[in-house]
């Protein structure tokens, strides 16, 4: 068992109902599903996850843990908003998931960036990332490390403004008049019948 209600199978985590915590279960996994058995009886099925992945069934969470997790999420968003409006919005976007407690570590990492680089720089980075609709704390950290949080990225320009390596001249797209052709009835004429 891992983290109270998860079992680890092939380096991925799968939730189990609380009644199976501490029990020995058999596991069968194929490319699509992971099945948990207790003494030959199927007790849980999950879709197969890649290593590092997680599959959590909300029904497997004990009721007090579920409510505690939601309260913790609200508290985290409030703490982030205290550092800056965009930091709060960014934290809320990170946690916008049916099971937000699975993403809490990302918000803790965001708070660590505030401690390391200061709220103003993280606020700018979050603002820029929100404008670009990029929700990734790794991207925020990269921006802060390279000190690019206050620069606006250069977006691609329209064709014709500057030449780009593989761009084509707009004149190449103009239609050219086609020469007219006449169709001649060739019935009864064949190469052999010609003299």
CSV table of C-alpha atoms in Angstrom, one decimal:
chain,number,residue,atom,x,y,z
A,1,UNK,CA,0.0,0.0,0.0
A,2,UNK,CA,1.1,3.5,-0.7
A,3,UNK,CA,-0.2,6.8,0.8
A,4,UNK,CA,-3.0,5.3,2.8
A,5,UNK,CA,-5.4,4.3,0.0
A,6,UNK,CA,-3.1,3.6,-3.1
A,7,UNK,CA,-1.3,0.5,-4.2
A,8,UNK,CA,1.7,0.7,-6.4
A,9,UNK,CA,1.8,-1.5,-9.5
A,10,UNK,CA,4.6,-1.2,-12.1
A,11,UNK,CA,5.5,2.3,-10.7
A,12,UNK,CA,2.0,3.7,-11.0
A,13,UNK,CA,-0.5,4.3,-8.2
A,14,UNK,CA,-4.1,2.8,-8.0
A,15,UNK,CA,-6.7,3.6,-5.3
A,16,UNK,CA,-8.3,0.9,-3.3
A,17,UNK,CA,-11.3,1.0,-0.9
A,18,UNK,CA,-10.3,1.6,2.7
A,19,UNK,CA,-11.4,-1.9,3.7
A,20,UNK,CA,-8.4,-3.4,1.8
A,21,UNK,CA,-5.7,-1.3,3.5
A,22,UNK,CA,-3.2,-3.6,5.0
A,23,UNK,CA,-4.6,-6.7,3.2
A,24,UNK,CA,-2.6,-8.8,0.7
A,25,UNK,CA,-4.2,-8.6,-2.7
A,26,UNK,CA,-3.2,-10.3,-6.0
A,27,UNK,CA,-2.8,-8.1,-9.0
A,28,UNK,CA,-3.2,-8.9,-12.7
A,29,UNK,CA,-2.3,-6.2,-15.3
A,30,UNK,CA,-2.5,-6.2,-19.0
A,31,UNK,CA,-2.0,-3.3,-21.5
A,32,UNK,CA,-5.5,-1.9,-20.7
A,33,UNK,CA,-6.5,-2.8,-17.2
A,34,UNK,CA,-5.2,-3.5,-13.7
A,35,UNK,CA,-7.3,-5.9,-11.6
A,36,UNK,CA,-7.1,-6.4,-7.9
A,37,UNK,CA,-8.2,-9.7,-6.3
A,38,UNK,CA,-8.7,-10.9,-2.8
A,39,UNK,CA,-8.5,-14.7,-2.5
A,40,UNK,CA,-9.6,-15.0,-6.1
A,41,UNK,CA,-12.5,-12.6,-5.9
A,42,UNK,CA,-12.2,-9.4,-8.0
A,43,UNK,CA,-12.4,-6.3,-5.8
A,44,UNK,CA,-11.2,-3.4,-8.0
A,45,UNK,CA,-10.5,-2.6,-11.6
A,46,UNK,CA,-8.6,0.5,-12.9
A,47,UNK,CA,-7.5,1.6,-16.3
A,48,UNK,CA,-3.7,0.9,-16.8
A,49,UNK,CA,-1.5,3.9,-16.1
A,50,UNK,CA,2.0,4.7,-17.3
A,51,UNK,CA,4.8,4.6,-14.8
A,52,UNK,CA,4.5,7.7,-12.6
A,53,UNK,CA,0.7,7.9,-13.3
A,54,UNK,CA,-2.1,7.6,-10.9
A,55,UNK,CA,-5.7,6.4,-11.0
A,56,UNK,CA,-7.9,7.4,-8.1
A,57,UNK,CA,-11.5,6.5,-7.7
A,58,UNK,CA,-13.2,9.2,-5.6
A,59,UNK,CA,-15.4,6.5,-4.1
A,60,UNK,CA,-12.3,4.9,-2.5
A,61,UNK,CA,-11.5,7.9,-0.4
A,62,UNK,CA,-12.6,7.8,3.2
A,63,UNK,CA,-15.2,10.6,3.8
A,64,UNK,CA,-13.2,12.5,6.4
A,65,UNK,CA,-10.1,12.5,4.1
A,66,UNK,CA,-12.2,13.7,1.2
A,67,UNK,CA,-13.5,16.7,3.1
A,68,UNK,CA,-10.1,17.5,4.6
A,69,UNK,CA,-8.5,17.4,1.1
A,70,UNK,CA,-11.1,19.8,-0.3
A,71,UNK,CA,-10.6,22.2,2.7
A,72,UNK,CA,-6.8,22.0,2.2
A,73,UNK,CA,-7.3,23.0,-1.5
A,74,UNK,CA,-9.3,26.0,-0.6
A,75,UNK,CA,-6.7,27.0,2.0
A,76,UNK,CA,-3.9,26.7,-0.6
A,77,UNK,CA,-5.7,28.9,-3.1
A,78,UNK,CA,-6.2,31.5,-0.4
A,79,UNK,CA,-2.5,31.5,0.5
A,80,UNK,CA,-1.5,31.8,-3.1
A,81,UNK,CA,-3.9,34.7,-3.7
A,82,UNK,CA,-2.3,36.5,-0.7
A,83,UNK,CA,0.9,36.7,-2.8
A,84,UNK,CA,-0.8,38.0,-5.9
A,85,UNK,CA,-4.1,37.8,-7.8
A,86,UNK,CA,-2.5,35.9,-10.8
A,87,UNK,CA,-0.7,33.5,-8.5
A,88,UNK,CA,-4.0,32.7,-6.9
A,89,UNK,CA,-5.7,32.2,-10.3
A,90,UNK,CA,-2.8,30.1,-11.4
A,91,UNK,CA,-3.1,27.9,-8.3
A,92,UNK,CA,-6.8,27.6,-8.9
A,93,UNK,CA,-6.2,26.5,-12.5
A,94,UNK,CA,-3.7,23.9,-11.4
A,95,UNK,CA,-6.2,22.5,-8.9
A,96,UNK,CA,-9.1,22.5,-11.4
A,97,UNK,CA,-9.4,18.8,-11.5
A,98,UNK,CA,-12.1,16.3,-10.3
A,99,UNK,CA,-9.5,15.2,-7.7
A,100,UNK,CA,-7.6,18.4,-6.9
A,101,UNK,CA,-5.6,16.9,-4.0
A,102,UNK,CA,-3.6,14.9,-6.5
A,103,UNK,CA,-2.1,18.2,-7.8
A,104,UNK,CA,-1.4,19.8,-4.4
A,105,UNK,CA,2.4,19.2,-4.8
A,106,UNK,CA,2.4,21.5,-7.9
A,107,UNK,CA,0.9,24.3,-5.8
A,108,UNK,CA,3.5,23.7,-3.0
A,109,UNK,CA,6.2,24.0,-5.7
A,110,UNK,CA,4.6,27.3,-6.9
A,111,UNK,CA,4.7,28.6,-3.3
A,112,UNK,CA,8.4,27.5,-3.2
A,113,UNK,CA,9.1,29.7,-6.3
A,114,UNK,CA,7.5,32.6,-4.4
A,115,UNK,CA,9.9,32.1,-1.5
A,116,UNK,CA,12.9,31.8,-3.9
A,117,UNK,CA,12.2,34.5,-6.5
A,118,UNK,CA,9.8,36.8,-4.7
A,119,UNK,CA,6.0,37.3,-5.2
A,120,UNK,CA,6.4,40.1,-7.8
A,121,UNK,CA,8.4,38.0,-10.2
A,122,UNK,CA,6.2,35.0,-9.8
A,123,UNK,CA,3.1,37.2,-10.2
A,124,UNK,CA,4.5,38.4,-13.6
A,125,UNK,CA,5.3,34.9,-14.7
A,126,UNK,CA,1.8,33.6,-13.8
A,127,UNK,CA,0.2,36.6,-15.6
A,128,UNK,CA,2.2,35.9,-18.8
A,129,UNK,CA,1.4,32.1,-18.6
A,130,UNK,CA,-2.3,32.8,-18.0
A,131,UNK,CA,-2.3,35.1,-21.1
A,132,UNK,CA,-0.8,32.2,-23.1
A,133,UNK,CA,-3.1,29.6,-21.4
A,134,UNK,CA,-0.1,27.6,-20.2
A,135,UNK,CA,-0.6,25.9,-16.9
A,136,UNK,CA,2.7,24.3,-15.9
A,137,UNK,CA,4.7,25.1,-12.8
A,138,UNK,CA,7.8,23.7,-14.6
A,139,UNK,CA,7.3,26.4,-17.3
A,140,UNK,CA,7.0,29.1,-14.5
A,141,UNK,CA,10.2,27.9,-12.9
A,142,UNK,CA,12.0,27.9,-16.3
A,143,UNK,CA,10.8,31.5,-16.9
A,144,UNK,CA,12.1,32.6,-13.5
A,145,UNK,CA,15.4,30.8,-13.9
A,146,UNK,CA,16.0,32.5,-17.3
A,147,UNK,CA,14.5,35.8,-16.1
A,148,UNK,CA,12.0,36.0,-18.9
A,149,UNK,CA,8.9,36.4,-16.9
A,150,UNK,CA,8.5,40.1,-17.9
A,151,UNK,CA,9.2,39.7,-21.6
A,152,UNK,CA,6.4,39.2,-24.0
A,153,UNK,CA,7.0,36.3,-26.3
A,154,UNK,CA,7.2,37.2,-30.0
A,155,UNK,CA,4.2,35.6,-31.8
A,156,UNK,CA,4.4,34.5,-35.4
A,157,UNK,CA,3.8,37.4,-37.9
A,158,UNK,CA,1.4,37.3,-40.8
A,159,UNK,CA,2.7,36.1,-44.2
A,160,UNK,CA,4.0,39.0,-46.2
A,161,UNK,CA,5.3,41.1,-43.2
A,162,UNK,CA,8.7,39.5,-43.2
A,163,UNK,CA,10.2,36.7,-45.2
A,164,UNK,CA,10.3,33.4,-43.5
A,165,UNK,CA,12.5,30.6,-44.7
A,166,UNK,CA,9.7,28.5,-46.2
A,167,UNK,CA,7.2,31.2,-47.0
A,168,UNK,CA,6.0,31.7,-50.5
A,169,UNK,CA,5.5,34.9,-52.4
A,170,UNK,CA,1.7,35.8,-52.4
A,171,UNK,CA,2.0,36.2,-56.2
A,172,UNK,CA,2.5,32.5,-56.5
A,173,UNK,CA,-1.0,31.9,-55.3
A,174,UNK,CA,-2.7,34.0,-58.1
A,175,UNK,CA,-4.6,32.0,-60.6
A,176,UNK,CA,-3.2,32.1,-64.1
A,177,UNK,CA,-5.5,32.0,-67.1
A,178,UNK,CA,-5.5,28.5,-68.7
A,179,UNK,CA,-5.3,28.0,-72.4
A,180,UNK,CA,-8.5,26.8,-74.0
A,181,UNK,CA,-8.6,23.5,-75.6
A,182,UNK,CA,-11.1,22.2,-78.2
A,183,UNK,CA,-12.4,18.6,-78.1
A,184,UNK,CA,-12.5,17.0,-81.5
A,185,UNK,CA,-14.8,14.1,-82.1
A,186,UNK,CA,-12.4,11.2,-82.8
A,187,UNK,CA,-15.0,8.4,-83.4
A,188,UNK,CA,-13.9,6.2,-86.2
A,189,UNK,CA,-10.4,7.5,-86.3
A,190,UNK,CA,-7.6,5.4,-85.1
A,191,UNK,CA,-3.9,5.4,-85.7
A,192,UNK,CA,-4.2,2.4,-87.9
A,193,UNK,CA,-7.0,3.9,-90.0
A,194,UNK,CA,-5.0,7.0,-90.8
A,195,UNK,CA,-3.2,7.2,-94.1
